[in-house]
PDB file of C-alpha atoms in Angstrom:
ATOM      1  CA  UNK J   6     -66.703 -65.844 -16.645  1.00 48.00           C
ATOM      2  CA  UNK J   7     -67.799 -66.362 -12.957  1.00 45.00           C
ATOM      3  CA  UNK J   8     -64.377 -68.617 -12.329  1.00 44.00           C
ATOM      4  CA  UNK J   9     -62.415 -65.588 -13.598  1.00 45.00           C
ATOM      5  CA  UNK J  10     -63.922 -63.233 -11.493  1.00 42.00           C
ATOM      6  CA  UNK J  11     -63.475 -65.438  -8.186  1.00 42.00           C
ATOM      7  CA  UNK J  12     -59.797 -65.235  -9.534  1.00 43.00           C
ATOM      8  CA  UNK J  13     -59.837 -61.857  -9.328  1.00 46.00           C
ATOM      9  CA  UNK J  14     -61.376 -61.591  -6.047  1.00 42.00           C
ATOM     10  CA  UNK J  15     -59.524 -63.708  -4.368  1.00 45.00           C
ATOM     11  CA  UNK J  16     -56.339 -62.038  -6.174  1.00 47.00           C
ATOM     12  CA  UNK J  17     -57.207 -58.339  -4.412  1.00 44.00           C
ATOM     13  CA  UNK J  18     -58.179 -59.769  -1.119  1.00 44.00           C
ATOM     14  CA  UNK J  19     -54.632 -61.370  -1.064  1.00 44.00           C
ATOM     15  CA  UNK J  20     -52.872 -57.718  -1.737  1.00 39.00           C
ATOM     16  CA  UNK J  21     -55.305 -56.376   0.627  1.00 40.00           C
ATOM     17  CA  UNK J  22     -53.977 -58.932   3.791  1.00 39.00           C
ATOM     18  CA  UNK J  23     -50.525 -57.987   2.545  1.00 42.00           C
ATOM     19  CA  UNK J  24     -50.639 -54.618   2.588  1.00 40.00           C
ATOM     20  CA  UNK J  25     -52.468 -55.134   6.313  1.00 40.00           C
ATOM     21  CA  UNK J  26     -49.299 -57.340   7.385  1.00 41.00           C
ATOM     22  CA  UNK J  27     -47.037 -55.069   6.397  1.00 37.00           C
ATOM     23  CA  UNK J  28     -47.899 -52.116   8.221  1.00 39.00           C
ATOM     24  CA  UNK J  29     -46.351 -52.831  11.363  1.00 38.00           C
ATOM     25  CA  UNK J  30     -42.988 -53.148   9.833  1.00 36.00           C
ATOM     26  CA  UNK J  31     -42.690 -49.403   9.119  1.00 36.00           C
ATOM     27  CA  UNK J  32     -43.604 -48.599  12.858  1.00 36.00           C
ATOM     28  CA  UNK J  33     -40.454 -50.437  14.133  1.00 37.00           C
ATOM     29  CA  UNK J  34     -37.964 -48.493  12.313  1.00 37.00           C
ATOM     30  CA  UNK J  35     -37.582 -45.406  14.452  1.00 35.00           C
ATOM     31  CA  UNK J  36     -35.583 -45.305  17.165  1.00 36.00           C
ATOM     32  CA  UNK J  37     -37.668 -44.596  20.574  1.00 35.00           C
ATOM     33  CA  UNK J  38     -41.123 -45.506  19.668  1.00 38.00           C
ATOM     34  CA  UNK J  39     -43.927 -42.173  18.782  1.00 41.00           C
ATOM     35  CA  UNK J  40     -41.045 -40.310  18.453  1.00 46.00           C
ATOM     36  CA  UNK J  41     -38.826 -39.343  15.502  1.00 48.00           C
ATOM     37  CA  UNK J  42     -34.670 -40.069  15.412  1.00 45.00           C
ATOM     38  CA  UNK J  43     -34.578 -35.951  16.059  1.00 47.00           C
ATOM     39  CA  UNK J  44     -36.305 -36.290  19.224  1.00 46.00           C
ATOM     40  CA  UNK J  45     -34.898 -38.946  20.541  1.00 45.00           C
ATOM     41  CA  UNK J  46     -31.908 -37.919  20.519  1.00 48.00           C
ATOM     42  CA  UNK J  47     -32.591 -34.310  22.079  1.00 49.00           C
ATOM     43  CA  UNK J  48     -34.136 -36.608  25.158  1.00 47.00           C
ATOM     44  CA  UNK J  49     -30.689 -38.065  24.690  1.00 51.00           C
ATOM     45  CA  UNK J  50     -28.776 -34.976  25.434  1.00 49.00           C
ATOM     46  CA  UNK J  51     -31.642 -34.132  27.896  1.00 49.00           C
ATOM     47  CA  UNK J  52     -31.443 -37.020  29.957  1.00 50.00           C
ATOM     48  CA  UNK J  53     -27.462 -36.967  30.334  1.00 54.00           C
ATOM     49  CA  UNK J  54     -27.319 -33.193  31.065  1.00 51.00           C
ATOM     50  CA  UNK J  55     -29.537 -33.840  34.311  1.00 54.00           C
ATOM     51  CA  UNK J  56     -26.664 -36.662  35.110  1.00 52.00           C
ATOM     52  CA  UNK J  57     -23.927 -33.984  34.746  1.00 54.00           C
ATOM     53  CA  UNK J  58     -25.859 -31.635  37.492  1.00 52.00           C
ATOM     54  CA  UNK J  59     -26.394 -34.436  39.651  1.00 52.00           C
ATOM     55  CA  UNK J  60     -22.910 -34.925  39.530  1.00 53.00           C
ATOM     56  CA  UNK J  61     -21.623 -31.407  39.859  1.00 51.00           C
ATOM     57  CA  UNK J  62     -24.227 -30.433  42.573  1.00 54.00           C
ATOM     58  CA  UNK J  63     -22.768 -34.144  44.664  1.00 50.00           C
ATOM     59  CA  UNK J  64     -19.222 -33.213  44.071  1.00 50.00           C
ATOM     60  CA  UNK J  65     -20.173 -29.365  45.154  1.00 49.00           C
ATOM     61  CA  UNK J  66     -21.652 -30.995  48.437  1.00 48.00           C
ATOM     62  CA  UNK J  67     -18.804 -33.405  48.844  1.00 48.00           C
ATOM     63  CA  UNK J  68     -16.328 -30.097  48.778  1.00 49.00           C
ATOM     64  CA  UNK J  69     -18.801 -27.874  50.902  1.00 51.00           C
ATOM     65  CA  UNK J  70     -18.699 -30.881  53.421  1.00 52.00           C
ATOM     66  CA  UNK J  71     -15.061 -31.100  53.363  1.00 57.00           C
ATOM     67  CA  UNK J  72     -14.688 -27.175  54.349  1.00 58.00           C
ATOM     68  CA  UNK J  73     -17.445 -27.625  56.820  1.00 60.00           C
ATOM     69  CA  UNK J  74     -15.216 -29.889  58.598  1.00 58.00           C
ATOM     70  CA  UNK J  75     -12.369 -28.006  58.805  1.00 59.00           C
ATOM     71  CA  UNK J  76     -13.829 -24.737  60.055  1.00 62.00           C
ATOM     72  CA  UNK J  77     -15.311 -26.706  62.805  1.00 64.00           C
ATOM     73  CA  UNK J  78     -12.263 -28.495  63.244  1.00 68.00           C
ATOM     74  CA  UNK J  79     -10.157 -24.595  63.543  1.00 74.00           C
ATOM     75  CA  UNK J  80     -13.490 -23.356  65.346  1.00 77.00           C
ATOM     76  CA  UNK J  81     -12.291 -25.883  68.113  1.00 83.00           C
ATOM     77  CA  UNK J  82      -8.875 -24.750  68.489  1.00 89.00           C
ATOM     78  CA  UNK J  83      -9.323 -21.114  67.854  1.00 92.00           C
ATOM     79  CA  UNK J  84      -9.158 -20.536  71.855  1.00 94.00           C
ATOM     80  CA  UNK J  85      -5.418 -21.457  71.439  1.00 94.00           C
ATOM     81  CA  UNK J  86      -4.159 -18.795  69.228  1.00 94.00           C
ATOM     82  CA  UNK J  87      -2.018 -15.692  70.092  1.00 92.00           C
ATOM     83  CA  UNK J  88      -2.317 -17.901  73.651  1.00 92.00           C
ATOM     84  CA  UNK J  89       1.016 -19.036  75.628  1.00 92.00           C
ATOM     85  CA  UNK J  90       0.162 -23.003  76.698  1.00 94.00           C
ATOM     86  CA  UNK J  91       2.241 -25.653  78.371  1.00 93.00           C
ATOM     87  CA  UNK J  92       2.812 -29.363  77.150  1.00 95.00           C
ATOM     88  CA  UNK J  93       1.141 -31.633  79.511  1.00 93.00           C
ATOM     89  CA  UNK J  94       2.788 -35.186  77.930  1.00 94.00           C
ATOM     90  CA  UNK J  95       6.132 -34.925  75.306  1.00 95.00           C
ATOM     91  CA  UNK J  96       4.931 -33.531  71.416  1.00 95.00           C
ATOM     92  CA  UNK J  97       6.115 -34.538  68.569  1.00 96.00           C
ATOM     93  CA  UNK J  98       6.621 -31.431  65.767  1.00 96.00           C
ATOM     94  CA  UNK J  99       4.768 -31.641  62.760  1.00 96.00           C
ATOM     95  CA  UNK J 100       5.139 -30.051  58.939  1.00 95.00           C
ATOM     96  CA  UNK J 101       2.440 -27.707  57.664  1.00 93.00           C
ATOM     97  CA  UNK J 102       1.108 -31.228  55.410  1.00 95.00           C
ATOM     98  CA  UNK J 103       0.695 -32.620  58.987  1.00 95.00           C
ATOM     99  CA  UNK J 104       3.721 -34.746  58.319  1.00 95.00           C
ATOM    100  CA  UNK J 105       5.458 -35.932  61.230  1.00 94.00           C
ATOM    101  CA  UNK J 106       9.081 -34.370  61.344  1.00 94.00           C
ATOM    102  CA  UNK J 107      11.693 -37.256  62.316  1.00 89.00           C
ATOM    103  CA  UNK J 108      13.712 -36.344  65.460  1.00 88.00           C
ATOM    104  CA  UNK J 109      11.610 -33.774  66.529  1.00 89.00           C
ATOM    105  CA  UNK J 110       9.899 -33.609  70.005  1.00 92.00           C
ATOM    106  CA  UNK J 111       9.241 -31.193  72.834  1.00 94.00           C
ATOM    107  CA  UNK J 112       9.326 -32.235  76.324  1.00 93.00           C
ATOM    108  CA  UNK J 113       6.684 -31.857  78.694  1.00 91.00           C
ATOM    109  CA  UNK J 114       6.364 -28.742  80.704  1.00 89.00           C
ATOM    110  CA  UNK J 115       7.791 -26.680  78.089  1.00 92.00           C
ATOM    111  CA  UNK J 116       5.977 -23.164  77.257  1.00 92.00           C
ATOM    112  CA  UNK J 117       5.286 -22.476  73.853  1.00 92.00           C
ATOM    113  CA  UNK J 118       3.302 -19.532  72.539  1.00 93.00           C
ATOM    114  CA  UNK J 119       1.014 -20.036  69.703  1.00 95.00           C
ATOM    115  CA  UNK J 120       1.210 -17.559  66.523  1.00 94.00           C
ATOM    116  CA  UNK J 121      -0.838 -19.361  64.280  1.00 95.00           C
ATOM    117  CA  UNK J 122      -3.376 -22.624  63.345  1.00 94.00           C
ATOM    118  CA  UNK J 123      -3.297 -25.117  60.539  1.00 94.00           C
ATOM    119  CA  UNK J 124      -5.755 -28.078  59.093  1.00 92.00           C
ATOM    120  CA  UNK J 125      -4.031 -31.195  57.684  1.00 92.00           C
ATOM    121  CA  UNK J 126      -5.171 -34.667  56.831  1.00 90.00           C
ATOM    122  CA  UNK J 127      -8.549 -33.622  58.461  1.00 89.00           C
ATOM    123  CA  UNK J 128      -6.625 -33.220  61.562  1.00 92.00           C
ATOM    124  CA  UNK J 129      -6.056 -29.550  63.289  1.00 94.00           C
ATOM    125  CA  UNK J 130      -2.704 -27.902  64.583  1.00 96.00           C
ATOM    126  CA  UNK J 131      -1.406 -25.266  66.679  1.00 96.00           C
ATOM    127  CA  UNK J 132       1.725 -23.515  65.182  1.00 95.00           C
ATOM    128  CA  UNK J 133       4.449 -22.754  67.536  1.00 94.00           C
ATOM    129  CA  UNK J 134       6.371 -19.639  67.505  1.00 88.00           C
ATOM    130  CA  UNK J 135      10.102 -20.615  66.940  1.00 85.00           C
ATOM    131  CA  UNK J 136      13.211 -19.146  65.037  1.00 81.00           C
ATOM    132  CA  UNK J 137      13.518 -21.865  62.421  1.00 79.00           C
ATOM    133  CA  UNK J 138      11.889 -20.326  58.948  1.00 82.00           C
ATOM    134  CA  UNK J 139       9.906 -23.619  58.263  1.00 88.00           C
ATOM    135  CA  UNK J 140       6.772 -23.569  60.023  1.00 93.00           C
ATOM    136  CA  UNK J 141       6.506 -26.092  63.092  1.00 95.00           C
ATOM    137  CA  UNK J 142       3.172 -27.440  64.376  1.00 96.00           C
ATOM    138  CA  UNK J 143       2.301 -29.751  67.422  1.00 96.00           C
ATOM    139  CA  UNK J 144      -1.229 -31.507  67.901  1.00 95.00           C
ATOM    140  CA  UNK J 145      -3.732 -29.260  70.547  1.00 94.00           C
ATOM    141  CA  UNK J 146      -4.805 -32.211  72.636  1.00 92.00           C
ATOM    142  CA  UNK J 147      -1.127 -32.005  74.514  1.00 91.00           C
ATOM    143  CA  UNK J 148      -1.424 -28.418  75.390  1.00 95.00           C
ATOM    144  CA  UNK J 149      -3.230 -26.124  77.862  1.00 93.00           C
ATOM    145  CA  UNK J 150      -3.671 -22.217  78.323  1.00 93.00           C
ATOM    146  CA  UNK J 151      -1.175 -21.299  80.712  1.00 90.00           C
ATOM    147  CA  UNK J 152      -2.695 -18.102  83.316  1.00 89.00           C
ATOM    148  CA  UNK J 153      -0.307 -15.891  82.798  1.00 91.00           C
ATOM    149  CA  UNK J 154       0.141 -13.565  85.805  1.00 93.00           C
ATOM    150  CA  UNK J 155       2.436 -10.388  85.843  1.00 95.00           C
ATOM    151  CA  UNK J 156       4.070  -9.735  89.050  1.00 96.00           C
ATOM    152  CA  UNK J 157       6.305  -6.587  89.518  1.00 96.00           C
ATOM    153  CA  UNK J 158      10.046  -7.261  91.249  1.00 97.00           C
ATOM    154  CA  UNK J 159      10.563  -5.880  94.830  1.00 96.00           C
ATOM    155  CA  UNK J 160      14.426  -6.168  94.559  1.00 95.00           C
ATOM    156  CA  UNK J 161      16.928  -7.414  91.926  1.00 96.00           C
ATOM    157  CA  UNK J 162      16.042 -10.767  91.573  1.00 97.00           C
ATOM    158  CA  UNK J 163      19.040 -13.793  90.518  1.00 96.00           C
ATOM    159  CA  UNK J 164      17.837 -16.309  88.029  1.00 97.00           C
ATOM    160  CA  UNK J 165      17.563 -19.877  88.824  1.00 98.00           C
ATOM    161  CA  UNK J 166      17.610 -23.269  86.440  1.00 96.00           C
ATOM    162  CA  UNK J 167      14.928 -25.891  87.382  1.00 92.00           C
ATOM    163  CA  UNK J 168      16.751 -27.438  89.479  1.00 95.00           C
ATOM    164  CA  UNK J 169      16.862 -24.435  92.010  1.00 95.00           C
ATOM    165  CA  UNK J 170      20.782 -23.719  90.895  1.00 96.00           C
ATOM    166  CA  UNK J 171      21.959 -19.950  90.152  1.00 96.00           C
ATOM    167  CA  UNK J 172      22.027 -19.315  86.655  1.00 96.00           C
ATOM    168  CA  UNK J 173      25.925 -18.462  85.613  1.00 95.00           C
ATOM    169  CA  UNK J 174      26.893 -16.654  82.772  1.00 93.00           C
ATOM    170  CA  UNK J 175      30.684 -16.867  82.598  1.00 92.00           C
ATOM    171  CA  UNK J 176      31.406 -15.224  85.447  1.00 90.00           C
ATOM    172  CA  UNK J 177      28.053 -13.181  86.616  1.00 93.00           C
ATOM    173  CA  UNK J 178      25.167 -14.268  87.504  1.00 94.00           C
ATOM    174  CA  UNK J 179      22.030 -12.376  85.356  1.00 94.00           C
ATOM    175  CA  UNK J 180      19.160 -10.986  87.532  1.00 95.00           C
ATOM    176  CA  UNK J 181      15.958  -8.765  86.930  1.00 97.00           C
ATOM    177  CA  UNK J 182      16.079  -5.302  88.340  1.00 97.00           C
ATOM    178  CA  UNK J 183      13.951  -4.258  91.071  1.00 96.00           C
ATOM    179  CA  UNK J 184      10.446  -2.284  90.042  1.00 96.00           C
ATOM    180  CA  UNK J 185      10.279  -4.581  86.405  1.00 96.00           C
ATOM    181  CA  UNK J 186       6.801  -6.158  85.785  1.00 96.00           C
ATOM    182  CA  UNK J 187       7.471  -9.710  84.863  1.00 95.00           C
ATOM    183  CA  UNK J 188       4.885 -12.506  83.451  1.00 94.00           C
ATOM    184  CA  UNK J 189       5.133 -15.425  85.412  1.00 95.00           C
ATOM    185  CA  UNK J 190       3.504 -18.561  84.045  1.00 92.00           C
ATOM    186  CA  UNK J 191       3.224 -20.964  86.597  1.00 91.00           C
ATOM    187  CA  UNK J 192       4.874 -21.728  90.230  1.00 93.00           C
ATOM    188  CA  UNK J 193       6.472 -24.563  90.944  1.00 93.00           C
ATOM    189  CA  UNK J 194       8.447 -26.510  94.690  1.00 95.00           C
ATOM    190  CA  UNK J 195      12.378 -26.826  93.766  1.00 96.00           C
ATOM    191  CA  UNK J 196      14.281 -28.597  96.352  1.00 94.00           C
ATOM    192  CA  UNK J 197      10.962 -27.287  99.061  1.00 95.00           C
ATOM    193  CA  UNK J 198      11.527 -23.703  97.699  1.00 96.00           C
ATOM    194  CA  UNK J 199       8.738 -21.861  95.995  1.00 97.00           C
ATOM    195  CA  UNK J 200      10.067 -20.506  92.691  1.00 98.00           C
ATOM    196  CA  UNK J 201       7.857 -18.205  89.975  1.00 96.00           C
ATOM    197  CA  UNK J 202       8.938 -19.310  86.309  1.00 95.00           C
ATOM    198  CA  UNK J 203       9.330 -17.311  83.455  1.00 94.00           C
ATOM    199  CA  UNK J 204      10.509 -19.336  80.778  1.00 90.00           C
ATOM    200  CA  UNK J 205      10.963 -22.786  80.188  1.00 88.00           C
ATOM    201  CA  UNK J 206      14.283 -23.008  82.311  1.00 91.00           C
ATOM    202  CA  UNK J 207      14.435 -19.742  84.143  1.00 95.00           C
ATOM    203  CA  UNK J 208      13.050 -18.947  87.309  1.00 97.00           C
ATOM    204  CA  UNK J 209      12.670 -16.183  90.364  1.00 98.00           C
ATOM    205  CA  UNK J 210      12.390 -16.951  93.814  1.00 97.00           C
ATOM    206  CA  UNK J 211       9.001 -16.552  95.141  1.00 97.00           C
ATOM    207  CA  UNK J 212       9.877 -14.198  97.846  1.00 96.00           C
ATOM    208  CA  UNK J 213      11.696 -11.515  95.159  1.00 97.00           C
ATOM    209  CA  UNK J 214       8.160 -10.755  93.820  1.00 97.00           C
ATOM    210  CA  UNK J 215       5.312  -8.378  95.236  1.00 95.00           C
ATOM    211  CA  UNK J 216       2.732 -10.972  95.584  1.00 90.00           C
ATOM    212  CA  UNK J 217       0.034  -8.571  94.103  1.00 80.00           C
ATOM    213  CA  UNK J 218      -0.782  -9.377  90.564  1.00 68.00           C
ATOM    214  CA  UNK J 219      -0.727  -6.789  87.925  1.00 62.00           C
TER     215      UNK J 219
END
């Protein structure tokens, strides 16, 4: 009688330990530990829509940084426009993509007037007022303002080249009537004779002009 009872003993106290081993088991089987498969996978969805706004608000910085940088690089050129200027070196003429056009190039000392302003490859540009119907567009660092100065005619004044020669048109020479206020954009020494230009390749002898500005 007592052996059979040890037997029995000793046969609970074995299904006790196994029940005691086996506990942990049932613990292991969900997915983030404390937490059931539900939650764990709303952290899920948590966790990767704070990556997306990360992402969006560092792409919306990237962009804001990128416009920054090209109003300050207009803000920096904005003295040039509606301005006449003169080249101070040779230009070359670029596309509004800044691309540079192929056999296109202004010489220096030649007048341009400004109409407009353009940003390209991080890079800014002055658009020149021409006749072509594509738009043209030179890099600022080879200009400057030109002071322009209006001066009015004291008699009818002959047009010159730059090289101090009367300007011929078949078989008249073209001159500015006396009394008309003309701009004149710079003087300049041709062959030891002052000479007022006003244009690229025109000019009036200094002495045709009252010397008081208007």
């Amino acid at each position: 009688m007592k052996k059979k009872l040890l037997l029995s003993l000793t046969g609970i106290t074995s299904l006790i330990l196994g029940l005691s081993v086996s506990k942990p088991v049932v613990a292991a089987n969900s997915s983030i530990q404390g937490q059931n498969p539900a939650t764990a996978k709303e952290t899920n969805t948590a966790t990767q829509s704070d990556s997306n706004k990360e992402q969006t608000n560092s792409n919306e910085t990237s962009t804001t940084g990128n416009s920054s940088k090209n109003t300050n690089n207009l803000s920096k050129v904005l003295k040039y426009l509606q301005k006449s200027v003169i080249l101070k070196k040779p230009a070359y003429i670029y596309d509004n993509k800044g691309k540079k056009i192929k056999n296109k190039k202004l010489k220096k000392g030649t007048i341009i007037y400004v109409s407009g302003l353009n940003t390209a490859k991080g890079h800014s540009f002055l658009q020149i007022s021409t006749k072509s119907k594509k738009k043209q567009y030179i890099k600022p660092g080879n200009v400057k303002i030109l002071k322009i100065k209006v001066y009015k005619v004291k008699k009818n004044a002959k047009v010159y080249d730059k090289k101090g020669r009367l300007v011929v048109i078949g078989n008249k020479y073209p001159f500015v009537k006396k009394g008309v206020k003309i701009p004149v954009y710079y003087l300049k020494k041709i062959n030891g004779q002052k000479f007022a230009g006003i244009s690229n390749t025109q000019f009036l002898k200094w002495s045709d002009l009252v010397h008081k500005t208007n």
